[in-house]
PDB file of N, CA and C in Angstrom:
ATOM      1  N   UNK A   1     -45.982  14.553 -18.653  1.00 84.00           N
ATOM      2  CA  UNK A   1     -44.765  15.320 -18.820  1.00 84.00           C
ATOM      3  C   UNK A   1     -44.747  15.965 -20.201  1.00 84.00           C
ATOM      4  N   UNK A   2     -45.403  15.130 -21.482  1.00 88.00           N
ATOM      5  CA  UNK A   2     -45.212  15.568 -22.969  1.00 88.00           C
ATOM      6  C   UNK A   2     -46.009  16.869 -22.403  1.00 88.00           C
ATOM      7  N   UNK A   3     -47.688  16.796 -21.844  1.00 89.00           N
ATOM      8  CA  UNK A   3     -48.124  18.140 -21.503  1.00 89.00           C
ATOM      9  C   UNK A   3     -47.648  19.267 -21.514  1.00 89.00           C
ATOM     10  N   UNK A   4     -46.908  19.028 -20.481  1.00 86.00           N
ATOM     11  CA  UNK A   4     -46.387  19.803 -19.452  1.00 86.00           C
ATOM     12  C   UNK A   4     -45.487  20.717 -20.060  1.00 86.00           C
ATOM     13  N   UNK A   5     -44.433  20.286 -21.123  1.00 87.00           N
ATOM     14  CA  UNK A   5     -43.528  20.227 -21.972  1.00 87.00           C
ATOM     15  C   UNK A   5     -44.183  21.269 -22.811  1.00 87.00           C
ATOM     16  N   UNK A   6     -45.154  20.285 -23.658  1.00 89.00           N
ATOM     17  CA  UNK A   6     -46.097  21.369 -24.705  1.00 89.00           C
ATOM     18  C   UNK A   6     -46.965  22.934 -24.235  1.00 89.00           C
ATOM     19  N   UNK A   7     -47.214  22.848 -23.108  1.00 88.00           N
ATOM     20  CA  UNK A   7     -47.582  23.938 -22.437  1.00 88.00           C
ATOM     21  C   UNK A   7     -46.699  25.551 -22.597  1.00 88.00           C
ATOM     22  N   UNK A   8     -45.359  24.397 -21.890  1.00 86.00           N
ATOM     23  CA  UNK A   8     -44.178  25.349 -21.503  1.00 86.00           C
ATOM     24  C   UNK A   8     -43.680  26.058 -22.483  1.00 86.00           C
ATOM     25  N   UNK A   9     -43.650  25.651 -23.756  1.00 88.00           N
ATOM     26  CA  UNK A   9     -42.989  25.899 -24.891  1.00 88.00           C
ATOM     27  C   UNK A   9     -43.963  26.747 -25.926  1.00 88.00           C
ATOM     28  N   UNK A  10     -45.722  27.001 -25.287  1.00 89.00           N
ATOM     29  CA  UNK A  10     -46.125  27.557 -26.063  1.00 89.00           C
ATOM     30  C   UNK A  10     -45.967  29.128 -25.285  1.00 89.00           C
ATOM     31  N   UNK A  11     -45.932  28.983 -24.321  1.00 87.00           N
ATOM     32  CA  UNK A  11     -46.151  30.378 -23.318  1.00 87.00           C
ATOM     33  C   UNK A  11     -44.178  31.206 -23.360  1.00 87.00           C
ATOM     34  N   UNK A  12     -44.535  32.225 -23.321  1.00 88.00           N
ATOM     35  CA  UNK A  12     -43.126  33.285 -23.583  1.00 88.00           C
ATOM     36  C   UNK A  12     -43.009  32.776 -21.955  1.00 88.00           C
ATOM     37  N   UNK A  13     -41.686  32.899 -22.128  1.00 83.00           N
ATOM     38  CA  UNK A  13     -40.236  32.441 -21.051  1.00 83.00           C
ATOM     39  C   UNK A  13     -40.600  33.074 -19.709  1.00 83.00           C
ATOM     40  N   UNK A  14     -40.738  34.397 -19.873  1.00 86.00           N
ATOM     41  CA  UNK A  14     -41.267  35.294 -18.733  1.00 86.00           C
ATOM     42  C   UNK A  14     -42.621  35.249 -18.061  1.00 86.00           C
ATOM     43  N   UNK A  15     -43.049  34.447 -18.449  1.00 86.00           N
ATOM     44  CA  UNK A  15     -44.798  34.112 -18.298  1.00 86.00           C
ATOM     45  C   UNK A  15     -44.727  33.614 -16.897  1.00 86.00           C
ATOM     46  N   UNK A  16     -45.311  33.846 -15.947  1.00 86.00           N
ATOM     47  CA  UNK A  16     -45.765  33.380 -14.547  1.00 86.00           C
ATOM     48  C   UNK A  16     -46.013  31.554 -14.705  1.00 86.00           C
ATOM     49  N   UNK A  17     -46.972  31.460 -15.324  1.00 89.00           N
ATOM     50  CA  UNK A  17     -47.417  30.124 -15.775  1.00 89.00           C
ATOM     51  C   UNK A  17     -46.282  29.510 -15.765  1.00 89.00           C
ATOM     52  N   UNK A  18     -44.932  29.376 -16.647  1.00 88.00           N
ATOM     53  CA  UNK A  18     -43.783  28.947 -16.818  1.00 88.00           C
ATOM     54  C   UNK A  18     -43.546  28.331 -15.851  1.00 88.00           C
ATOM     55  N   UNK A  19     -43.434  28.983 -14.705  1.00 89.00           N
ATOM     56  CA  UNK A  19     -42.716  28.628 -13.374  1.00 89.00           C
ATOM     57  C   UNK A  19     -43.624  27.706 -12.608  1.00 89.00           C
ATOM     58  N   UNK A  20     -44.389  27.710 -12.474  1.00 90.00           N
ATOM     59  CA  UNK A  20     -45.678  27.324 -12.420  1.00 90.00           C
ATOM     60  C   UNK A  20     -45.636  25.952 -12.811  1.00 90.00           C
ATOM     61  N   UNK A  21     -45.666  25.261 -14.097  1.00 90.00           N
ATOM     62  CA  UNK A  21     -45.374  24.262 -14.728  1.00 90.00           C
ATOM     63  C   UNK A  21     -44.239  23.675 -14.772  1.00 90.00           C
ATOM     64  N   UNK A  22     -43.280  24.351 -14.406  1.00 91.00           N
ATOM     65  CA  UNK A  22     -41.536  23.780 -14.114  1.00 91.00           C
ATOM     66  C   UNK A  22     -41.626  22.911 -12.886  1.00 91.00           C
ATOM     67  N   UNK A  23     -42.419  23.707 -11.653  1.00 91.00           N
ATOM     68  CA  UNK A  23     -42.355  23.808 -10.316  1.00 91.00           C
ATOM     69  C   UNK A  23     -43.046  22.114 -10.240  1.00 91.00           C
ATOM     70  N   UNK A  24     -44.220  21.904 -11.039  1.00 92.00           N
ATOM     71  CA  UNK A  24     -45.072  20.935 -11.487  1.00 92.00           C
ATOM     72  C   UNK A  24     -44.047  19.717 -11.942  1.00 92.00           C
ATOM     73  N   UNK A  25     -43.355  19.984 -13.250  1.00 91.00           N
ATOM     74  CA  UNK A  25     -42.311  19.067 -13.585  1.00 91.00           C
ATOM     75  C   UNK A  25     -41.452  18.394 -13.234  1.00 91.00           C
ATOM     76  N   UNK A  26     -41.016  19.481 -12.068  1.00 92.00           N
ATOM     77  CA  UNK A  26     -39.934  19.300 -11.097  1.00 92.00           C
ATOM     78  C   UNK A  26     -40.440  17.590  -9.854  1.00 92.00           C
ATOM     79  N   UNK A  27     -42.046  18.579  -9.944  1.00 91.00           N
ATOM     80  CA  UNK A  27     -42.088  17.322  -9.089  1.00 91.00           C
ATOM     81  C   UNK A  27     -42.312  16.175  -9.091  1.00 91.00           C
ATOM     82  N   UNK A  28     -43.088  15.821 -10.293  1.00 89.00           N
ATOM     83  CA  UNK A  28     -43.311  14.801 -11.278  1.00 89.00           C
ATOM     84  C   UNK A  28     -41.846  13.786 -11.501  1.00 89.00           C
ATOM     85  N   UNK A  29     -40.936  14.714 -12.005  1.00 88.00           N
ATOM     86  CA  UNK A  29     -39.850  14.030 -12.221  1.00 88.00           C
ATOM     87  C   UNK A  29     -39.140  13.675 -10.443  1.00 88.00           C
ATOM     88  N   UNK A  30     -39.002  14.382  -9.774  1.00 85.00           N
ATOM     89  CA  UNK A  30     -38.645  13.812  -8.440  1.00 85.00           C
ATOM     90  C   UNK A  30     -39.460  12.398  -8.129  1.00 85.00           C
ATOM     91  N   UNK A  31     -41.007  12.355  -8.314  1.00 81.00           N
ATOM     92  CA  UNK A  31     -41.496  11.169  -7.904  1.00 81.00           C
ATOM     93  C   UNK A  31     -41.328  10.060  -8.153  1.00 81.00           C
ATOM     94  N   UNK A  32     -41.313  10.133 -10.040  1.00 81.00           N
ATOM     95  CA  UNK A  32     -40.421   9.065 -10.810  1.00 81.00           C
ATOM     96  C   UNK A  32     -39.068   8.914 -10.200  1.00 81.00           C
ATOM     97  N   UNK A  33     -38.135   9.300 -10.333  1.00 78.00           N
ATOM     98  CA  UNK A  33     -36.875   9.173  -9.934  1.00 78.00           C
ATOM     99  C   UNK A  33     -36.857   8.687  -8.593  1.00 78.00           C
ATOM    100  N   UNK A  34     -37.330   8.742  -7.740  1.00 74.00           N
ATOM    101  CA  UNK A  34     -37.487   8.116  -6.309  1.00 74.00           C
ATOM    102  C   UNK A  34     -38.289   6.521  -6.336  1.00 74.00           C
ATOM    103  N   UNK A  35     -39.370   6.432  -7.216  1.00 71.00           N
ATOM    104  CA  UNK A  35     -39.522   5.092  -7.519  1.00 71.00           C
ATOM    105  C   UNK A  35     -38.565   4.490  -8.464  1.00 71.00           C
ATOM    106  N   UNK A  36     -37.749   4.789  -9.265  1.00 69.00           N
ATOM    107  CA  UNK A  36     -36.990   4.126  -9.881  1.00 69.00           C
ATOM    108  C   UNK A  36     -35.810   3.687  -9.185  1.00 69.00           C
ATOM    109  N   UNK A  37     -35.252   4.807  -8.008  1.00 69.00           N
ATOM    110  CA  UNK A  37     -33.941   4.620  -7.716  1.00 69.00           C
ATOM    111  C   UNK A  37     -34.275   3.583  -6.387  1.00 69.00           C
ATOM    112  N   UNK A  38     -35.387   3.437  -5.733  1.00 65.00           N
ATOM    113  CA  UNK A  38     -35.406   2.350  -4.601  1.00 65.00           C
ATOM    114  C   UNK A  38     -35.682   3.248  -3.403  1.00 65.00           C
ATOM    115  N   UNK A  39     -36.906   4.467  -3.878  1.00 60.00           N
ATOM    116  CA  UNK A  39     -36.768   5.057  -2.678  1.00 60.00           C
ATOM    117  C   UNK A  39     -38.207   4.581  -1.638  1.00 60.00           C
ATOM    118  N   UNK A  40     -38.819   5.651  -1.425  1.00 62.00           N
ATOM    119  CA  UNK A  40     -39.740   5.115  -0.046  1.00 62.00           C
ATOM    120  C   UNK A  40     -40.731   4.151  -1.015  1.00 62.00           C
ATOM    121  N   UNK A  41     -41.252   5.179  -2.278  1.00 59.00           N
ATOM    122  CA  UNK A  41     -42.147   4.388  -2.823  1.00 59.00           C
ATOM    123  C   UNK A  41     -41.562   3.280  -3.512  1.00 59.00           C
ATOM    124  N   UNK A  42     -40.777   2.940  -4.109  1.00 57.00           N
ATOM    125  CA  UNK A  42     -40.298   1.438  -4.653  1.00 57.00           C
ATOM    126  C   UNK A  42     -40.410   0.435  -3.653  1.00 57.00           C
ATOM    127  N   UNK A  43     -40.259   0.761  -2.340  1.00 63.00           N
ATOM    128  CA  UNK A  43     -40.435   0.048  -1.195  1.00 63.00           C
ATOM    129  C   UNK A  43     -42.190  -0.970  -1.072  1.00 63.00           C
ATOM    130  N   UNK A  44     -42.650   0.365  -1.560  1.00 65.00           N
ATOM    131  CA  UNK A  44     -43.600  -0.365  -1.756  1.00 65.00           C
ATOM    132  C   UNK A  44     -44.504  -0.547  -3.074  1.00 65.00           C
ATOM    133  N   UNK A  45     -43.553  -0.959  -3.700  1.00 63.00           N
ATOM    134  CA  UNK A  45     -44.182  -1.421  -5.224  1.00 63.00           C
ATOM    135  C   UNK A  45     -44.523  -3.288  -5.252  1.00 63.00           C
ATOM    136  N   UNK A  46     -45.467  -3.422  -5.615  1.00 68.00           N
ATOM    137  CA  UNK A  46     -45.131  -5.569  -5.301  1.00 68.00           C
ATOM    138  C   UNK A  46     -45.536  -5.720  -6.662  1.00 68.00           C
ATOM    139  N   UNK A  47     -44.819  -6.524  -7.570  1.00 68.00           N
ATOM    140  CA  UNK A  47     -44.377  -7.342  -8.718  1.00 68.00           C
ATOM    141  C   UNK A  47     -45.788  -7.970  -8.707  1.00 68.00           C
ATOM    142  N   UNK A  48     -46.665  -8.481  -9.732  1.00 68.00           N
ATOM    143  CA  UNK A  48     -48.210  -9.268  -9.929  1.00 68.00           C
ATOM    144  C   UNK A  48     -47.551 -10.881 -10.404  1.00 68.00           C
ATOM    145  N   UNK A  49     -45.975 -10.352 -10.672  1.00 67.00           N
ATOM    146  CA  UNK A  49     -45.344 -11.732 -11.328  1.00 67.00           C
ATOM    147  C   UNK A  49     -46.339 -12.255 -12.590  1.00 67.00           C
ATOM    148  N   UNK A  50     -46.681 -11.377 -13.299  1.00 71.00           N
ATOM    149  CA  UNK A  50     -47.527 -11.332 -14.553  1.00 71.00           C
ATOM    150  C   UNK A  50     -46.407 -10.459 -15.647  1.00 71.00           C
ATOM    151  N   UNK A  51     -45.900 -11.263 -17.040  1.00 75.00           N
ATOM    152  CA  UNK A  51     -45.688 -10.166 -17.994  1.00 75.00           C
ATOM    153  C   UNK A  51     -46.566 -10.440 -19.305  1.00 75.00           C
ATOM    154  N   UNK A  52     -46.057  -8.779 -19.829  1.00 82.00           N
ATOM    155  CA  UNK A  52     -46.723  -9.028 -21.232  1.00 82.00           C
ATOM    156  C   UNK A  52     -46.063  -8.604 -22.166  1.00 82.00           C
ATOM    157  N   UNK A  53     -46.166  -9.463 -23.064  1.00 84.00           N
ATOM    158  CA  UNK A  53     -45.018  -9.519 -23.861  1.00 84.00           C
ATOM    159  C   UNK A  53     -45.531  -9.483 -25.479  1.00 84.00           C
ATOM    160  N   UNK A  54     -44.755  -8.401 -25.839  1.00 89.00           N
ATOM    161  CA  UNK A  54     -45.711  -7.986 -27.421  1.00 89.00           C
ATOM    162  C   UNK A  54     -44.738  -8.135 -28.608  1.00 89.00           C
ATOM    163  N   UNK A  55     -45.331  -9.078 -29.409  1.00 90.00           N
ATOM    164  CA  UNK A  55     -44.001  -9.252 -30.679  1.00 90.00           C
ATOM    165  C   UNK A  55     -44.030  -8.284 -32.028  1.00 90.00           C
ATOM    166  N   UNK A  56     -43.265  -7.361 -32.530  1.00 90.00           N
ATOM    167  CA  UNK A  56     -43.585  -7.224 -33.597  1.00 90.00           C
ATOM    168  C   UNK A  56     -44.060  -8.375 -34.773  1.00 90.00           C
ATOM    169  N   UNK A  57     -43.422  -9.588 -34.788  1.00 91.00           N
ATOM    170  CA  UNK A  57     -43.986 -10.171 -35.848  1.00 91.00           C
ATOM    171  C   UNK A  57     -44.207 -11.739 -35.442  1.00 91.00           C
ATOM    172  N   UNK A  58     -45.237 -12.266 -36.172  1.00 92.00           N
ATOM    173  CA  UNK A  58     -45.389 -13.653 -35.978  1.00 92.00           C
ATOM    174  C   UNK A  58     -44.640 -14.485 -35.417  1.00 92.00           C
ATOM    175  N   UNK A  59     -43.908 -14.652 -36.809  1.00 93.00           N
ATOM    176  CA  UNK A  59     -42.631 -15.548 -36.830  1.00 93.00           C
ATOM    177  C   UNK A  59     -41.858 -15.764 -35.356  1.00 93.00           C
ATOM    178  N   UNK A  60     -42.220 -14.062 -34.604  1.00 89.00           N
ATOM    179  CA  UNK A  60     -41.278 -14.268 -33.395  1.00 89.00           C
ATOM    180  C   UNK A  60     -41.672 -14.759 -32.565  1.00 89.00           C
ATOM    181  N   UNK A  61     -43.295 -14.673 -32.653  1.00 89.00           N
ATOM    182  CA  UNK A  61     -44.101 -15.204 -31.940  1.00 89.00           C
ATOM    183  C   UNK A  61     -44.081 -16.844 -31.666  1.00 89.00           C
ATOM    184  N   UNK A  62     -43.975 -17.289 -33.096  1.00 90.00           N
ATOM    185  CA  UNK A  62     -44.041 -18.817 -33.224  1.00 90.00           C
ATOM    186  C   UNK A  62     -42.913 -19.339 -32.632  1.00 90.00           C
ATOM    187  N   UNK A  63     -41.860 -19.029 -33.173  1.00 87.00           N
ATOM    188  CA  UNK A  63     -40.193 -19.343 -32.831  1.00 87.00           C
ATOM    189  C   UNK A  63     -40.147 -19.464 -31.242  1.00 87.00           C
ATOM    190  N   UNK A  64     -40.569 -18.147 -30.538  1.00 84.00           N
ATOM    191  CA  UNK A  64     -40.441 -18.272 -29.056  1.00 84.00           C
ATOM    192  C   UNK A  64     -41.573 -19.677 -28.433  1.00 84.00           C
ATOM    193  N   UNK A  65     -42.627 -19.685 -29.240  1.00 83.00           N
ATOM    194  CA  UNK A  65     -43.406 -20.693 -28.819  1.00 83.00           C
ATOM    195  C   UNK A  65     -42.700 -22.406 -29.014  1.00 83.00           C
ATOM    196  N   UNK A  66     -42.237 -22.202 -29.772  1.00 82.00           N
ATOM    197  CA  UNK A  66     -41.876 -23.779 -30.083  1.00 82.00           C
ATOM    198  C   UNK A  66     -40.133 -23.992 -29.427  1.00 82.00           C
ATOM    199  N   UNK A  67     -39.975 -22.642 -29.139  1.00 83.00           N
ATOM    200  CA  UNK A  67     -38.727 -23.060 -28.101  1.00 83.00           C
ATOM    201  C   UNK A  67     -39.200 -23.193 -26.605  1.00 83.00           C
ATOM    202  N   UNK A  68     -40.053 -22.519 -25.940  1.00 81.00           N
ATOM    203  CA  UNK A  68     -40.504 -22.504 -24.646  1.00 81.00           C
ATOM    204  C   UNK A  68     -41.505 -23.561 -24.023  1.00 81.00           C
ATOM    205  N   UNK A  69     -42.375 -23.941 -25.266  1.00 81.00           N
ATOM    206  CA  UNK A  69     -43.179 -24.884 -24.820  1.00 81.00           C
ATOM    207  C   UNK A  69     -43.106 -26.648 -24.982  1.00 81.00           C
ATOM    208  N   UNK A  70     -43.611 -27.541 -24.637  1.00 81.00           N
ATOM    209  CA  UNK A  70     -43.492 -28.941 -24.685  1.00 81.00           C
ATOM    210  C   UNK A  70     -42.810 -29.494 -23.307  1.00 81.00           C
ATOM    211  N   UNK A  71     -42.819 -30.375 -22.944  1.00 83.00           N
ATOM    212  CA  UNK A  71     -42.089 -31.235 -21.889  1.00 83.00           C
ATOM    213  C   UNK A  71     -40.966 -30.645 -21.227  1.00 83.00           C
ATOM    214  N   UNK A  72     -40.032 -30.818 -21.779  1.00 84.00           N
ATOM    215  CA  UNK A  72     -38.838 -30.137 -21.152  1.00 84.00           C
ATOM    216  C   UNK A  72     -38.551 -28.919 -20.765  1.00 84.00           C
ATOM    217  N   UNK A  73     -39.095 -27.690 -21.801  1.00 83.00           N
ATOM    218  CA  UNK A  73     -39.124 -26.277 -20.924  1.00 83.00           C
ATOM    219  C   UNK A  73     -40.297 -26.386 -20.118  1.00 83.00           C
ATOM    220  N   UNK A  74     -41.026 -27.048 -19.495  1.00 81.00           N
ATOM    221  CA  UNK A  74     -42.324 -26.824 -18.961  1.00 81.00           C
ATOM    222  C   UNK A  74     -41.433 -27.588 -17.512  1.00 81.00           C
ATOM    223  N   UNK A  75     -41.147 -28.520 -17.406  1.00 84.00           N
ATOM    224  CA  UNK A  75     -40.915 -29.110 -15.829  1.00 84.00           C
ATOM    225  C   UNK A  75     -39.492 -28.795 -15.583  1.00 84.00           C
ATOM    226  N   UNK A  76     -38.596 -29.407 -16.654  1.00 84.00           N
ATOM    227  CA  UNK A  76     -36.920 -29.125 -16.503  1.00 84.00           C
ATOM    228  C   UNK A  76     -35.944 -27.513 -16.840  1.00 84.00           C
ATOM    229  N   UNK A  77     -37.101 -26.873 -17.058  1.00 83.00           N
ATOM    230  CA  UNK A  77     -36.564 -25.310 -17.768  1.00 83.00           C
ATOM    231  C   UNK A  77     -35.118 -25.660 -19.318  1.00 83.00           C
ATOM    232  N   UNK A  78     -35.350 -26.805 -19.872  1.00 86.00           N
ATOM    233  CA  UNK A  78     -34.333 -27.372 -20.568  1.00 86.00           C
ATOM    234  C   UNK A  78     -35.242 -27.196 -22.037  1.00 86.00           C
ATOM    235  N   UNK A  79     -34.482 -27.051 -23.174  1.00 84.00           N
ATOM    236  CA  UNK A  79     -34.503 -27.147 -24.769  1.00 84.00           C
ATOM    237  C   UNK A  79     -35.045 -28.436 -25.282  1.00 84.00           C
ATOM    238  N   UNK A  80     -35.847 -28.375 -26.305  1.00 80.00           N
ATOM    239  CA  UNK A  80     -36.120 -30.279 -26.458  1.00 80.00           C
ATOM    240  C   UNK A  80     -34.606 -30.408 -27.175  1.00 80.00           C
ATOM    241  N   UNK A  81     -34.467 -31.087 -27.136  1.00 75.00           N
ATOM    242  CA  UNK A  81     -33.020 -31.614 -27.918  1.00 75.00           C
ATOM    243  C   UNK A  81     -33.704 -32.211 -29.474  1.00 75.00           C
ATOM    244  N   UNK A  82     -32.939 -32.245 -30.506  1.00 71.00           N
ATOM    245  CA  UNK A  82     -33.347 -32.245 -31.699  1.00 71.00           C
ATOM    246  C   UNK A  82     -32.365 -33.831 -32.234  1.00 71.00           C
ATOM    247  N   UNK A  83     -32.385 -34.570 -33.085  1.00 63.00           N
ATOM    248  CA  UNK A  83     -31.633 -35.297 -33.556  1.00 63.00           C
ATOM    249  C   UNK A  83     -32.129 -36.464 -33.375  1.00 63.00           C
ATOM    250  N   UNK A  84     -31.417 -37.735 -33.106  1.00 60.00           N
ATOM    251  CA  UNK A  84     -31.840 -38.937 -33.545  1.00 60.00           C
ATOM    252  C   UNK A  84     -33.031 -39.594 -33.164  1.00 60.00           C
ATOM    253  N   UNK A  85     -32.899 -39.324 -31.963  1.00 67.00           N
ATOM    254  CA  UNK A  85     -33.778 -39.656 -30.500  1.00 67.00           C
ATOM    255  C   UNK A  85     -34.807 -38.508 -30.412  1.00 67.00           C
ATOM    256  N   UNK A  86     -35.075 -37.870 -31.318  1.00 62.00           N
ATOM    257  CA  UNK A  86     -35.777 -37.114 -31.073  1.00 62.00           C
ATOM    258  C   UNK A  86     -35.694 -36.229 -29.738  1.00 62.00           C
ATOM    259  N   UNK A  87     -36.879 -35.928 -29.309  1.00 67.00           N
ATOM    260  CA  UNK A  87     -36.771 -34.961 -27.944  1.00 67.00           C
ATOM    261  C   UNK A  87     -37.156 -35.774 -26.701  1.00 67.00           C
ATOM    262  N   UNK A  88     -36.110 -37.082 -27.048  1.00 79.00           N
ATOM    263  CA  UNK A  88     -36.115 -37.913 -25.551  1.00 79.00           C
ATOM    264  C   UNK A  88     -35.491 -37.727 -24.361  1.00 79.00           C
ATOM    265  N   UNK A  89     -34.509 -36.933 -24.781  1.00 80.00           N
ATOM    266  CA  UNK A  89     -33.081 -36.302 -24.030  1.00 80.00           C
ATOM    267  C   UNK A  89     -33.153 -35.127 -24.122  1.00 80.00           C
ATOM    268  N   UNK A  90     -33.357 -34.270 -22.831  1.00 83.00           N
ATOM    269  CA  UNK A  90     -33.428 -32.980 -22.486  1.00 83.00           C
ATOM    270  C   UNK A  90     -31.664 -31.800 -23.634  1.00 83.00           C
ATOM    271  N   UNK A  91     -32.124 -30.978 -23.910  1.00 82.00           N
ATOM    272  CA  UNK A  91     -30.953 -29.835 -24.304  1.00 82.00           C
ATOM    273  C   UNK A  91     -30.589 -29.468 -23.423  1.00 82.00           C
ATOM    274  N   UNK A  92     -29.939 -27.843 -23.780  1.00 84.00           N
ATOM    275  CA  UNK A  92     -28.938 -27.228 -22.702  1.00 84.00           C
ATOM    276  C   UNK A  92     -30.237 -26.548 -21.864  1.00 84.00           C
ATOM    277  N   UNK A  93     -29.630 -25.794 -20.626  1.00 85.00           N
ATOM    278  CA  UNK A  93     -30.734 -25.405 -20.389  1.00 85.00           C
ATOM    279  C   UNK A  93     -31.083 -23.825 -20.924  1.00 85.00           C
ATOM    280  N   UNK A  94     -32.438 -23.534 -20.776  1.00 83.00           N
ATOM    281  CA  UNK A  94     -32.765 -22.488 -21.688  1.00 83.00           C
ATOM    282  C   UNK A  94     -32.554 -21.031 -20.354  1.00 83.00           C
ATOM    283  N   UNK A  95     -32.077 -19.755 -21.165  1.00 78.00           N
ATOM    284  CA  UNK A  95     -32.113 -18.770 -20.260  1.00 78.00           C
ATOM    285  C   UNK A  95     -33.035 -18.340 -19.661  1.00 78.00           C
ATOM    286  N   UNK A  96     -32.591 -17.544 -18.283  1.00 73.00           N
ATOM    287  CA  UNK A  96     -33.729 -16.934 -17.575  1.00 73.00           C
ATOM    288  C   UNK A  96     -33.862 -15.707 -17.869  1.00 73.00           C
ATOM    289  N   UNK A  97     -32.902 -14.797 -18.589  1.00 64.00           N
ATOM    290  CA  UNK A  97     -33.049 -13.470 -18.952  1.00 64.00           C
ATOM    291  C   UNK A  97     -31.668 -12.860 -19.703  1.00 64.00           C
ATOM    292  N   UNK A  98     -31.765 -11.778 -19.984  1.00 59.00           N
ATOM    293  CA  UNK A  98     -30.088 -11.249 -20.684  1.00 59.00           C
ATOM    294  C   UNK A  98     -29.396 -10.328 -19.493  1.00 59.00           C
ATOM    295  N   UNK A  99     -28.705 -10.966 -19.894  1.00 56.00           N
ATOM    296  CA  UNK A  99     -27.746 -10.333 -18.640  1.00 56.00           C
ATOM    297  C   UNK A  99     -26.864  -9.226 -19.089  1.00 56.00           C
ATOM    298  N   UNK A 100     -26.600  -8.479 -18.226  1.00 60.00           N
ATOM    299  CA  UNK A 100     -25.731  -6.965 -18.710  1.00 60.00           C
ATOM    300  C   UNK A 100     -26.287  -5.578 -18.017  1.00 60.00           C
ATOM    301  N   UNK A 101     -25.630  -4.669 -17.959  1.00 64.00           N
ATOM    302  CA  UNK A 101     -26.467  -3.183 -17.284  1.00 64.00           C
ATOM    303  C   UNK A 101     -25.926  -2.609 -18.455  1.00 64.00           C
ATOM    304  N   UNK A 102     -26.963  -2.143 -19.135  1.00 66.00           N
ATOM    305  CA  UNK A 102     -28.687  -2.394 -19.223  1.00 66.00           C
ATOM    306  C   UNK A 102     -28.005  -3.317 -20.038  1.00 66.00           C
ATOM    307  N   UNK A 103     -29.775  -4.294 -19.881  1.00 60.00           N
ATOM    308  CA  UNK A 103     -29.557  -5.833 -20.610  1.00 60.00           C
ATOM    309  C   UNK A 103     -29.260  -6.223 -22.180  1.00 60.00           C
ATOM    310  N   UNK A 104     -28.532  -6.789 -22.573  1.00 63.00           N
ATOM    311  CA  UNK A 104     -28.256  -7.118 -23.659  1.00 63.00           C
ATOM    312  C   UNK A 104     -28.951  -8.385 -23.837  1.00 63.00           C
ATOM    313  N   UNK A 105     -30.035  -8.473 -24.766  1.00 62.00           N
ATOM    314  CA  UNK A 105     -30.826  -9.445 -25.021  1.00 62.00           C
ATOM    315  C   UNK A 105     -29.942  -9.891 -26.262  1.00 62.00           C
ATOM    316  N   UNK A 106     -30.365 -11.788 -25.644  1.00 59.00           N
ATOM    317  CA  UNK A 106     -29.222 -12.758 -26.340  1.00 59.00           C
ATOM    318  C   UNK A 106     -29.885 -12.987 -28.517  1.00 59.00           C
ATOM    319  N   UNK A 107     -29.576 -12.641 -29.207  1.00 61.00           N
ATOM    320  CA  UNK A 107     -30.450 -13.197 -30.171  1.00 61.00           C
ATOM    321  C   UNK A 107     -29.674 -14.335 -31.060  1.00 61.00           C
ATOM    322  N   UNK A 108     -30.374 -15.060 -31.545  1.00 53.00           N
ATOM    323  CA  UNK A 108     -29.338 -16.063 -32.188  1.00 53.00           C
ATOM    324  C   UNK A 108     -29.829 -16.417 -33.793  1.00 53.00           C
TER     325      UNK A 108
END
């Protein structure tokens, strides 16, 4: 689409080509928009149930690691609990995602 875009904008308005590349855009953007909105092709899109997930920085990296992993988020989807007893006693339980249209991711 950036192409398509850059093309359009180098060629004068009246240019054949123009239309040409609109006609192109047009349809590009129809195809997207039909997989996004749930149309024939979203129908058949199937999830790999694989993500990937990229941190800007370490720290966020580590932090998410030492909240997600060990005993309790692994079988109970639960927080280790912190304090006397150490992490003998499961926490609250940990989220499955942020909720909201569009999502408002929780940060704390």
């Amino acid at each position: 689409i950036k192409e398509i875009r850059k093309a359009m904008a180098e060629l004068e308005p009246t240019d054949e080509k123009v239309k040409e590349l609109q006609s192109e855009l047009k349809t590009i953007q129809t195809a997207l928009n039909a997989a996004a909105t749930g149309g024939e092709c979203a129908n058949r899109l199937k999830g790999s149930g694989v993500v990937v997930v990229t941190f800007r920085w370490i720290e966020d990296q580590q932090r998410c690691l030492e909240r997600w992993t060990g005993f309790w988020p692994r079988y109970l989807k639960k927080e280790s609990s912190e304090g006397l007893c150490g992490s003998l006693f499961p926490g609250p339980t940990l989220p499955k995602f942020p909720v909201g249209n569009p999502p408002i991711p929780v940060y704390s």
